Amino acid sequence: MRNGSFPNTFRWGVATAAYQIEGAVNEDGRGTSIWDRFCAIKGNVRNGETGEVACDFYHRYPEDVALLRELGACAFRFSVAWPRVLPEGRGKVNEPGLDFYDRLVDELLANEIAPVVTLYHWDLPVALEDAGGWPERSTAEAFCEFAEATAHRLGDRVSLWITHNEPWVAAWLGYGLGVHAPGRASRPDALAAAHHLLLSHGLAVDVIRREAPGAEVGITLDLTQAYPASSSEADAAAARAADGEKNRWFLDPIFKGSYPEDVLAALAPDAPPVRDGDLDVISTPIDFLGVNYYRREIVAATPDGRQMVHQPDSMYTEMGWEVSPHGLYDLLVRVHDEYAPAAIHVTENGAAFGDTLRHDGVVDDPERQAFLAGHVDAIERAIADGVPVAGYFVWSLLDNFEWAHGYGKRFGIVYVDYPTLRRIPKSSFSWYRDLIAHATTLGG
Ligand code: FCB
C-alpha cells in the first residue's frame, strides 16, 4: 500500500449508530423506539439481548472521544436517536435529548474531530409505528420534523449530514422479512416503506440545507456487488435481478428520478405508492453518496428464483459474509460510471471475527487488519482511476449491539468487555492509527 493517492482532505473515520452503543434508554425523556419493543419479544434477538445498556456510550462518550483522538480519526459518524429528540415521533421537542448530542458534538470539535450525523439509523419512535410506520406517508412528514429539530440545534457545527442509513435494510428486514424491528413481514409494506424512506430523504435534504447552510447532505445505501455464478444467461439474469432489487431500486430514483423498469415488472402486482412529484423530490441533488460495503454476492439462477453461491476458496467473516475487497473496487467504479455522484464516502466497512481478550490483556485481530487493509487498497485504486472517494469509515469503533445477533458479533477496532464495559483497543486499532498518520502525512 502506498497511501499516496488519498487527497489531504480525505476523511478517515469510524462509524457507529445510536441504538447499538448508547444504552441509557430511559434517560432524559427518551421515548420508546421500535428496537426497544422488538428486543423485548422473546425469540427476536439472540439470548434476549437488548440495547438497554449497550456500550453505555451515553455516559462514557468522553472516554470514547479520547480514543478517537488517540486514533487520529478526522471524523466520527454517529446517529441521533429520534425518540430522544421527539419522544412521540413528532410534536414537542425534548431538549434534554438534544443536549446530549450538543455535548457530543462539542467534545468532538474540541478534539478536532468532524462530527458526521446520520439522522435515521433504524430507531423509529413506537408512536409512529403504531400509526402505521414507514408504509404510511405521514411518517415521511414526521421525519422532516425530526430533521428540522436536529439540524436546527446542531447545524451550526455539523457540516456532514446523512439522512438515512441503508433504506433497503430498514424496509426489507424490518417490514418485508420481519427479522429486524418492527418485525412485520409483507412485501407491499416493504415496498411502501422503501418508497417513503426515499421520499423522506428527499424532503429532508431541503430542510437540512435550510437549517445548516453550507453543510454537505447525502444518504447512505448498502450496496452489494452481484456477479453471475457462471457465463450462462440464466445466471446473468439472476445477478441482474439481485442488483436491481438491492442497488438500482435505490440508486435509480435518487440519481435518475425513476424506478428501474425491470424490477417494477418483476415485483408486479405489488408496486410502491408513488404520487406525482415524488420522484422529483427523491432525486433532489445531493452532495455525496454514502456507500456501506461488506461483501460481494455470487448469484446463480434456481428453478424458483436465485441463490447465493458459496465460494470454497474465499474467506468468510463470522457473519457468513464473503471477503472481497475487489468487489468494493468494482462497485465504486460502477457507481461512478453509471450515477456520477459528486462525491462518495465509504460510510461503513468492517468485519466480525471471533475476537478474544487474552490473559495478557491483548486482543489480536490480524484477520480484521487484513480485511481493512485490503479494502483501503481497493479504495486507493478506485481513487487513482478517477472515482471521487472522499472518506472512509470503519464499522465500528466499539464492539456493540449487532441487531438481531445481539452482542454475539464483534465488529469493533476496540474490544468491549461487556461485564465491566472496559474498552481495550485491538491490534487493528493500532494498525488503523498508523495508517491514518502515514496517509495524512503523505497527503498533507
Ligand atoms: C450495517 C449496519 C450497521 C451494522 C453493520 C454490521 O448493515 O448499518 O448498523 O449493523 O451492518
PDB file of C-alpha atoms in Angstrom, residues 206-419:
ATOM      1  CA  ASP A 206     -34.051  20.752   1.726  1.00  0.00           C
ATOM      2  CA  VAL A 207     -34.824  21.019   5.435  1.00  0.00           C
ATOM      3  CA  ILE A 208     -31.191  20.324   6.396  1.00  0.00           C
ATOM      4  CA  ARG A 209     -29.866  22.772   3.795  1.00  0.00           C
ATOM      5  CA  ARG A 210     -32.126  25.447   5.243  1.00  0.00           C
ATOM      6  CA  GLU A 211     -31.064  24.785   8.846  1.00  0.00           C
ATOM      7  CA  ALA A 212     -27.382  24.078   8.160  1.00  0.00           C
ATOM      8  CA  PRO A 213     -26.330  26.342   5.291  1.00  0.00           C
ATOM      9  CA  GLY A 214     -23.142  25.177   3.627  1.00  0.00           C
ATOM     10  CA  ALA A 215     -23.394  21.658   5.010  1.00  0.00           C
ATOM     11  CA  GLU A 216     -22.971  18.622   2.757  1.00  0.00           C
ATOM     12  CA  VAL A 217     -26.011  16.345   2.658  1.00  0.00           C
ATOM     13  CA  GLY A 218     -26.276  12.774   1.407  1.00  0.00           C
ATOM     14  CA  ILE A 219     -27.761   9.334   2.000  1.00  0.00           C
ATOM     15  CA  THR A 220     -26.093   6.016   2.814  1.00  0.00           C
ATOM     16  CA  LEU A 221     -27.015   2.893   0.842  1.00  0.00           C
ATOM     17  CA  ASP A 222     -25.894  -0.674   1.468  1.00  0.00           C
ATOM     18  CA  LEU A 223     -24.627  -1.723  -1.911  1.00  0.00           C
ATOM     19  CA  THR A 224     -23.510  -5.223  -2.795  1.00  0.00           C
ATOM     20  CA  GLN A 225     -21.698  -6.032  -5.996  1.00  0.00           C
ATOM     21  CA  ALA A 226     -23.504  -9.001  -7.574  1.00  0.00           C
ATOM     22  CA  TYR A 227     -21.677 -11.300 -10.020  1.00  0.00           C
ATOM     23  CA  PRO A 228     -23.195 -14.185 -12.010  1.00  0.00           C
ATOM     24  CA  ALA A 229     -22.020 -17.640 -10.893  1.00  0.00           C
ATOM     25  CA  SER A 230     -21.351 -18.730 -14.481  1.00  0.00           C
ATOM     26  CA  SER A 231     -21.427 -17.406 -18.023  1.00  0.00           C
ATOM     27  CA  SER A 232     -24.948 -18.792 -18.538  1.00  0.00           C
ATOM     28  CA  GLU A 233     -27.682 -16.357 -19.499  1.00  0.00           C
ATOM     29  CA  ALA A 234     -29.823 -17.566 -16.602  1.00  0.00           C
ATOM     30  CA  ASP A 235     -27.138 -16.707 -14.040  1.00  0.00           C
ATOM     31  CA  ALA A 236     -26.527 -13.323 -15.660  1.00  0.00           C
ATOM     32  CA  ALA A 237     -30.247 -12.566 -15.364  1.00  0.00           C
ATOM     33  CA  ALA A 238     -30.267 -13.725 -11.734  1.00  0.00           C
ATOM     34  CA  ALA A 239     -27.338 -11.450 -10.864  1.00  0.00           C
ATOM     35  CA  ARG A 240     -29.024  -8.545 -12.646  1.00  0.00           C
ATOM     36  CA  ALA A 241     -32.222  -9.162 -10.662  1.00  0.00           C
ATOM     37  CA  ALA A 242     -30.281  -9.217  -7.363  1.00  0.00           C
ATOM     38  CA  ASP A 243     -28.536  -5.998  -8.336  1.00  0.00           C
ATOM     39  CA  GLY A 244     -31.877  -4.473  -9.314  1.00  0.00           C
ATOM     40  CA  GLU A 245     -33.600  -5.102  -6.002  1.00  0.00           C
ATOM     41  CA  LYS A 246     -30.685  -4.227  -3.787  1.00  0.00           C
ATOM     42  CA  ASN A 247     -28.845  -1.471  -5.647  1.00  0.00           C
ATOM     43  CA  ARG A 248     -30.686   0.020  -8.629  1.00  0.00           C
ATOM     44  CA  TRP A 249     -34.006   0.209  -6.758  1.00  0.00           C
ATOM     45  CA  PHE A 250     -32.414   2.949  -4.625  1.00  0.00           C
ATOM     46  CA  LEU A 251     -29.733   4.399  -6.910  1.00  0.00           C
ATOM     47  CA  ASP A 252     -32.056   4.960  -9.884  1.00  0.00           C
ATOM     48  CA  PRO A 253     -34.703   7.078  -8.099  1.00  0.00           C
ATOM     49  CA  ILE A 254     -32.036   9.111  -6.275  1.00  0.00           C
ATOM     50  CA  PHE A 255     -29.851   9.810  -9.302  1.00  0.00           C
ATOM     51  CA  LYS A 256     -32.187   9.321 -12.264  1.00  0.00           C
ATOM     52  CA  GLY A 257     -35.614  10.109 -10.834  1.00  0.00           C
ATOM     53  CA  SER A 258     -37.195   6.766 -11.798  1.00  0.00           C
ATOM     54  CA  TYR A 259     -37.594   3.221 -10.503  1.00  0.00           C
ATOM     55  CA  PRO A 260     -35.951   0.547 -12.696  1.00  0.00           C
ATOM     56  CA  GLU A 261     -38.496  -0.893 -15.143  1.00  0.00           C
ATOM     57  CA  ASP A 262     -37.228  -4.476 -14.968  1.00  0.00           C
ATOM     58  CA  VAL A 263     -37.559  -4.565 -11.166  1.00  0.00           C
ATOM     59  CA  LEU A 264     -41.003  -2.932 -11.252  1.00  0.00           C
ATOM     60  CA  ALA A 265     -42.118  -5.643 -13.679  1.00  0.00           C
ATOM     61  CA  ALA A 266     -40.612  -8.413 -11.534  1.00  0.00           C
ATOM     62  CA  LEU A 267     -42.345  -7.124  -8.395  1.00  0.00           C
ATOM     63  CA  ALA A 268     -45.771  -6.746 -10.037  1.00  0.00           C
ATOM     64  CA  PRO A 269     -48.568  -6.795  -8.962  1.00  0.00           C
ATOM     65  CA  ASP A 270     -47.062  -5.082  -5.899  1.00  0.00           C
ATOM     66  CA  ALA A 271     -45.903  -1.545  -6.612  1.00  0.00           C
ATOM     67  CA  PRO A 272     -44.711   1.359  -4.497  1.00  0.00           C
ATOM     68  CA  PRO A 273     -47.333   4.041  -3.701  1.00  0.00           C
ATOM     69  CA  VAL A 274     -45.812   6.753  -5.895  1.00  0.00           C
ATOM     70  CA  ARG A 275     -47.608  10.096  -6.192  1.00  0.00           C
ATOM     71  CA  ASP A 276     -46.991  12.780  -8.814  1.00  0.00           C
ATOM     72  CA  GLY A 277     -43.866  14.705  -7.954  1.00  0.00           C
ATOM     73  CA  ASP A 278     -42.439  12.112  -5.543  1.00  0.00           C
ATOM     74  CA  LEU A 279     -39.598  11.146  -7.830  1.00  0.00           C
ATOM     75  CA  ASP A 280     -38.636  14.790  -8.320  1.00  0.00           C
ATOM     76  CA  VAL A 281     -38.362  15.102  -4.547  1.00  0.00           C
ATOM     77  CA  ILE A 282     -36.384  11.868  -4.210  1.00  0.00           C
ATOM     78  CA  SER A 283     -33.938  12.966  -6.916  1.00  0.00           C
ATOM     79  CA  THR A 284     -33.164  16.299  -5.238  1.00  0.00           C
ATOM     80  CA  PRO A 285     -29.423  16.694  -5.933  1.00  0.00           C
ATOM     81  CA  ILE A 286     -27.191  15.570  -3.071  1.00  0.00           C
ATOM     82  CA  ASP A 287     -23.604  16.447  -2.216  1.00  0.00           C
ATOM     83  CA  PHE A 288     -22.374  12.890  -1.710  1.00  0.00           C
ATOM     84  CA  LEU A 289     -23.427   9.275  -1.709  1.00  0.00           C
ATOM     85  CA  GLY A 290     -22.615   7.169   1.355  1.00  0.00           C
ATOM     86  CA  VAL A 291     -21.756   3.569   0.489  1.00  0.00           C
ATOM     87  CA  ASN A 292     -21.744   0.797   3.073  1.00  0.00           C
ATOM     88  CA  TYR A 293     -19.847  -2.168   1.731  1.00  0.00           C
ATOM     89  CA  TYR A 294     -19.302  -5.514   3.420  1.00  0.00           C
ATOM     90  CA  ARG A 295     -19.305  -8.279   0.799  1.00  0.00           C
ATOM     91  CA  ARG A 296     -19.912  -9.359  -2.750  1.00  0.00           C
ATOM     92  CA  GLU A 297     -22.536 -11.836  -3.927  1.00  0.00           C
ATOM     93  CA  ILE A 298     -22.101 -14.626  -6.426  1.00  0.00           C
ATOM     94  CA  VAL A 299     -25.581 -15.321  -7.763  1.00  0.00           C
ATOM     95  CA  ALA A 300     -26.969 -18.392  -9.541  1.00  0.00           C
ATOM     96  CA  ALA A 301     -30.392 -18.987 -11.046  1.00  0.00           C
ATOM     97  CA  THR A 302     -32.546 -21.685  -9.422  1.00  0.00           C
ATOM     98  CA  PRO A 303     -35.819 -23.172 -10.690  1.00  0.00           C
ATOM     99  CA  ASP A 304     -37.798 -20.814  -8.452  1.00  0.00           C
ATOM    100  CA  GLY A 305     -35.566 -17.743  -8.390  1.00  0.00           C
ATOM    101  CA  ARG A 306     -31.950 -17.320  -7.397  1.00  0.00           C
ATOM    102  CA  GLN A 307     -29.471 -18.152  -4.669  1.00  0.00           C
ATOM    103  CA  MET A 308     -26.096 -17.033  -3.428  1.00  0.00           C
ATOM    104  CA  VAL A 309     -23.302 -19.472  -4.140  1.00  0.00           C
ATOM    105  CA  HIS A 310     -20.685 -20.268  -1.508  1.00  0.00           C
ATOM    106  CA  GLN A 311     -17.092 -19.846  -2.750  1.00  0.00           C
ATOM    107  CA  PRO A 312     -14.953 -22.655  -1.312  1.00  0.00           C
ATOM    108  CA  ASP A 313     -11.714 -20.730  -1.876  1.00  0.00           C
ATOM    109  CA  SER A 314     -12.874 -17.496  -0.281  1.00  0.00           C
ATOM    110  CA  MET A 315     -12.629 -16.307   3.271  1.00  0.00           C
ATOM    111  CA  TYR A 316     -15.876 -15.621   5.145  1.00  0.00           C
ATOM    112  CA  THR A 317     -16.399 -13.486   8.255  1.00  0.00           C
ATOM    113  CA  GLU A 318     -18.350 -14.503  11.364  1.00  0.00           C
ATOM    114  CA  MET A 319     -21.454 -13.048   9.695  1.00  0.00           C
ATOM    115  CA  GLY A 320     -21.009 -15.557   6.876  1.00  0.00           C
ATOM    116  CA  TRP A 321     -20.127 -12.712   4.506  1.00  0.00           C
ATOM    117  CA  GLU A 322     -17.566 -13.332   1.763  1.00  0.00           C
ATOM    118  CA  VAL A 323     -14.479 -11.146   1.968  1.00  0.00           C
ATOM    119  CA  SER A 324     -13.921  -9.375  -1.349  1.00  0.00           C
ATOM    120  CA  PRO A 325     -12.045  -6.085  -1.486  1.00  0.00           C
ATOM    121  CA  HIS A 326     -12.125  -6.267  -5.260  1.00  0.00           C
ATOM    122  CA  GLY A 327     -15.925  -6.163  -5.086  1.00  0.00           C
ATOM    123  CA  LEU A 328     -15.608  -2.736  -3.474  1.00  0.00           C
ATOM    124  CA  TYR A 329     -13.328  -1.529  -6.256  1.00  0.00           C
ATOM    125  CA  ASP A 330     -15.772  -2.744  -8.928  1.00  0.00           C
ATOM    126  CA  LEU A 331     -18.699  -1.235  -7.072  1.00  0.00           C
ATOM    127  CA  LEU A 332     -17.098   2.198  -6.692  1.00  0.00           C
ATOM    128  CA  VAL A 333     -16.098   2.323 -10.357  1.00  0.00           C
ATOM    129  CA  ARG A 334     -19.539   1.202 -11.440  1.00  0.00           C
ATOM    130  CA  VAL A 335     -21.424   3.710  -9.239  1.00  0.00           C
ATOM    131  CA  HIS A 336     -19.173   6.472 -10.536  1.00  0.00           C
ATOM    132  CA  ASP A 337     -19.661   5.448 -14.184  1.00  0.00           C
ATOM    133  CA  GLU A 338     -23.421   4.944 -14.018  1.00  0.00           C
ATOM    134  CA  TYR A 339     -24.574   7.524 -11.479  1.00  0.00           C
ATOM    135  CA  ALA A 340     -21.706  10.017 -11.101  1.00  0.00           C
ATOM    136  CA  PRO A 341     -22.350  11.224  -7.538  1.00  0.00           C
ATOM    137  CA  ALA A 342     -20.421  14.434  -6.782  1.00  0.00           C
ATOM    138  CA  ALA A 343     -18.513  12.531  -4.084  1.00  0.00           C
ATOM    139  CA  ILE A 344     -18.633   9.119  -2.419  1.00  0.00           C
ATOM    140  CA  HIS A 345     -17.968   8.356   1.214  1.00  0.00           C
ATOM    141  CA  VAL A 346     -17.497   4.740   2.198  1.00  0.00           C
ATOM    142  CA  THR A 347     -19.588   5.233   5.316  1.00  0.00           C
ATOM    143  CA  GLU A 348     -19.193   1.662   6.635  1.00  0.00           C
ATOM    144  CA  ASN A 349     -16.769  -1.167   6.042  1.00  0.00           C
ATOM    145  CA  GLY A 350     -15.609  -3.745   8.516  1.00  0.00           C
ATOM    146  CA  ALA A 351     -15.847  -7.337   9.659  1.00  0.00           C
ATOM    147  CA  ALA A 352     -16.913  -9.510  12.600  1.00  0.00           C
ATOM    148  CA  PHE A 353     -14.417 -12.063  13.820  1.00  0.00           C
ATOM    149  CA  GLY A 354     -14.294 -14.164  16.979  1.00  0.00           C
ATOM    150  CA  ASP A 355     -12.025 -11.849  18.967  1.00  0.00           C
ATOM    151  CA  THR A 356     -10.927 -12.862  22.430  1.00  0.00           C
ATOM    152  CA  LEU A 357      -9.348 -10.966  25.280  1.00  0.00           C
ATOM    153  CA  ARG A 358      -6.145 -12.811  26.161  1.00  0.00           C
ATOM    154  CA  HIS A 359      -4.856 -13.292  29.703  1.00  0.00           C
ATOM    155  CA  ASP A 360      -2.139 -10.756  28.989  1.00  0.00           C
ATOM    156  CA  GLY A 361      -4.824  -8.175  28.176  1.00  0.00           C
ATOM    157  CA  VAL A 362      -4.221  -8.176  24.400  1.00  0.00           C
ATOM    158  CA  VAL A 363      -6.838  -8.565  21.658  1.00  0.00           C
ATOM    159  CA  ASP A 364      -5.049  -9.577  18.499  1.00  0.00           C
ATOM    160  CA  ASP A 365      -7.198  -9.416  15.354  1.00  0.00           C
ATOM    161  CA  PRO A 366      -4.988  -9.908  12.292  1.00  0.00           C
ATOM    162  CA  GLU A 367      -7.964 -11.006  10.144  1.00  0.00           C
ATOM    163  CA  ARG A 368      -9.688  -7.663  10.669  1.00  0.00           C
ATOM    164  CA  GLN A 369      -6.497  -5.814   9.964  1.00  0.00           C
ATOM    165  CA  ALA A 370      -6.063  -7.703   6.681  1.00  0.00           C
ATOM    166  CA  PHE A 371      -9.715  -7.108   5.821  1.00  0.00           C
ATOM    167  CA  LEU A 372      -9.448  -3.352   6.360  1.00  0.00           C
ATOM    168  CA  ALA A 373      -6.095  -3.092   4.581  1.00  0.00           C
ATOM    169  CA  GLY A 374      -7.492  -4.872   1.527  1.00  0.00           C
ATOM    170  CA  HIS A 375     -10.471  -2.534   1.335  1.00  0.00           C
ATOM    171  CA  VAL A 376      -8.392   0.608   1.830  1.00  0.00           C
ATOM    172  CA  ASP A 377      -6.225  -0.610  -1.062  1.00  0.00           C
ATOM    173  CA  ALA A 378      -9.309  -1.086  -3.213  1.00  0.00           C
ATOM    174  CA  ILE A 379     -10.374   2.494  -2.464  1.00  0.00           C
ATOM    175  CA  GLU A 380      -6.931   3.773  -3.271  1.00  0.00           C
ATOM    176  CA  ARG A 381      -7.096   2.050  -6.658  1.00  0.00           C
ATOM    177  CA  ALA A 382     -10.568   3.474  -7.307  1.00  0.00           C
ATOM    178  CA  ILE A 383      -9.338   6.994  -6.500  1.00  0.00           C
ATOM    179  CA  ALA A 384      -6.343   6.503  -8.788  1.00  0.00           C
ATOM    180  CA  ASP A 385      -8.839   5.532 -11.506  1.00  0.00           C
ATOM    181  CA  GLY A 386     -10.796   8.741 -11.068  1.00  0.00           C
ATOM    182  CA  VAL A 387     -13.549   7.838  -8.575  1.00  0.00           C
ATOM    183  CA  PRO A 388     -14.122  10.771  -6.182  1.00  0.00           C
ATOM    184  CA  VAL A 389     -13.995   8.887  -2.869  1.00  0.00           C
ATOM    185  CA  ALA A 390     -13.766  11.483  -0.096  1.00  0.00           C
ATOM    186  CA  GLY A 391     -13.893   9.433   3.105  1.00  0.00           C
ATOM    187  CA  TYR A 392     -13.648   6.010   4.708  1.00  0.00           C
ATOM    188  CA  PHE A 393     -15.375   4.990   7.939  1.00  0.00           C
ATOM    189  CA  VAL A 394     -14.544   1.731   9.650  1.00  0.00           C
ATOM    190  CA  TRP A 395     -17.500  -0.102  11.127  1.00  0.00           C
ATOM    191  CA  SER A 396     -17.091   0.151  14.045  1.00  0.00           C
ATOM    192  CA  LEU A 397     -15.229   1.985  16.795  1.00  0.00           C
ATOM    193  CA  LEU A 398     -16.519  -0.359  19.512  1.00  0.00           C
ATOM    194  CA  ASP A 399     -17.900  -3.878  19.643  1.00  0.00           C
ATOM    195  CA  ASN A 400     -21.623  -3.254  20.003  1.00  0.00           C
ATOM    196  CA  PHE A 401     -25.205  -4.473  19.796  1.00  0.00           C
ATOM    197  CA  GLU A 402     -25.393  -6.121  16.383  1.00  0.00           C
ATOM    198  CA  TRP A 403     -29.189  -6.019  15.992  1.00  0.00           C
ATOM    199  CA  ALA A 404     -30.794  -9.487  15.936  1.00  0.00           C
ATOM    200  CA  HIS A 405     -27.353 -11.039  16.619  1.00  0.00           C
ATOM    201  CA  GLY A 406     -27.182  -9.248  19.958  1.00  0.00           C
ATOM    202  CA  TYR A 407     -23.662  -8.971  21.341  1.00  0.00           C
ATOM    203  CA  GLY A 408     -22.541 -12.135  19.584  1.00  0.00           C
ATOM    204  CA  LYS A 409     -20.780 -10.430  16.682  1.00  0.00           C
ATOM    205  CA  ARG A 410     -17.803  -8.187  17.366  1.00  0.00           C
ATOM    206  CA  PHE A 411     -17.073  -5.545  14.709  1.00  0.00           C
ATOM    207  CA  GLY A 412     -15.050  -3.066  16.799  1.00  0.00           C
ATOM    208  CA  ILE A 413     -11.449  -1.984  16.486  1.00  0.00           C
ATOM    209  CA  VAL A 414     -11.889  -1.547  20.237  1.00  0.00           C
ATOM    210  CA  TYR A 415     -12.925  -4.596  22.270  1.00  0.00           C
ATOM    211  CA  VAL A 416     -15.701  -4.076  24.799  1.00  0.00           C
ATOM    212  CA  ASP A 417     -15.629  -6.287  27.863  1.00  0.00           C
ATOM    213  CA  TYR A 418     -19.381  -6.235  28.419  1.00  0.00           C
ATOM    214  CA  PRO A 419     -19.469  -7.213  32.114  1.00  0.00           C
TER     215      PRO A 419
END
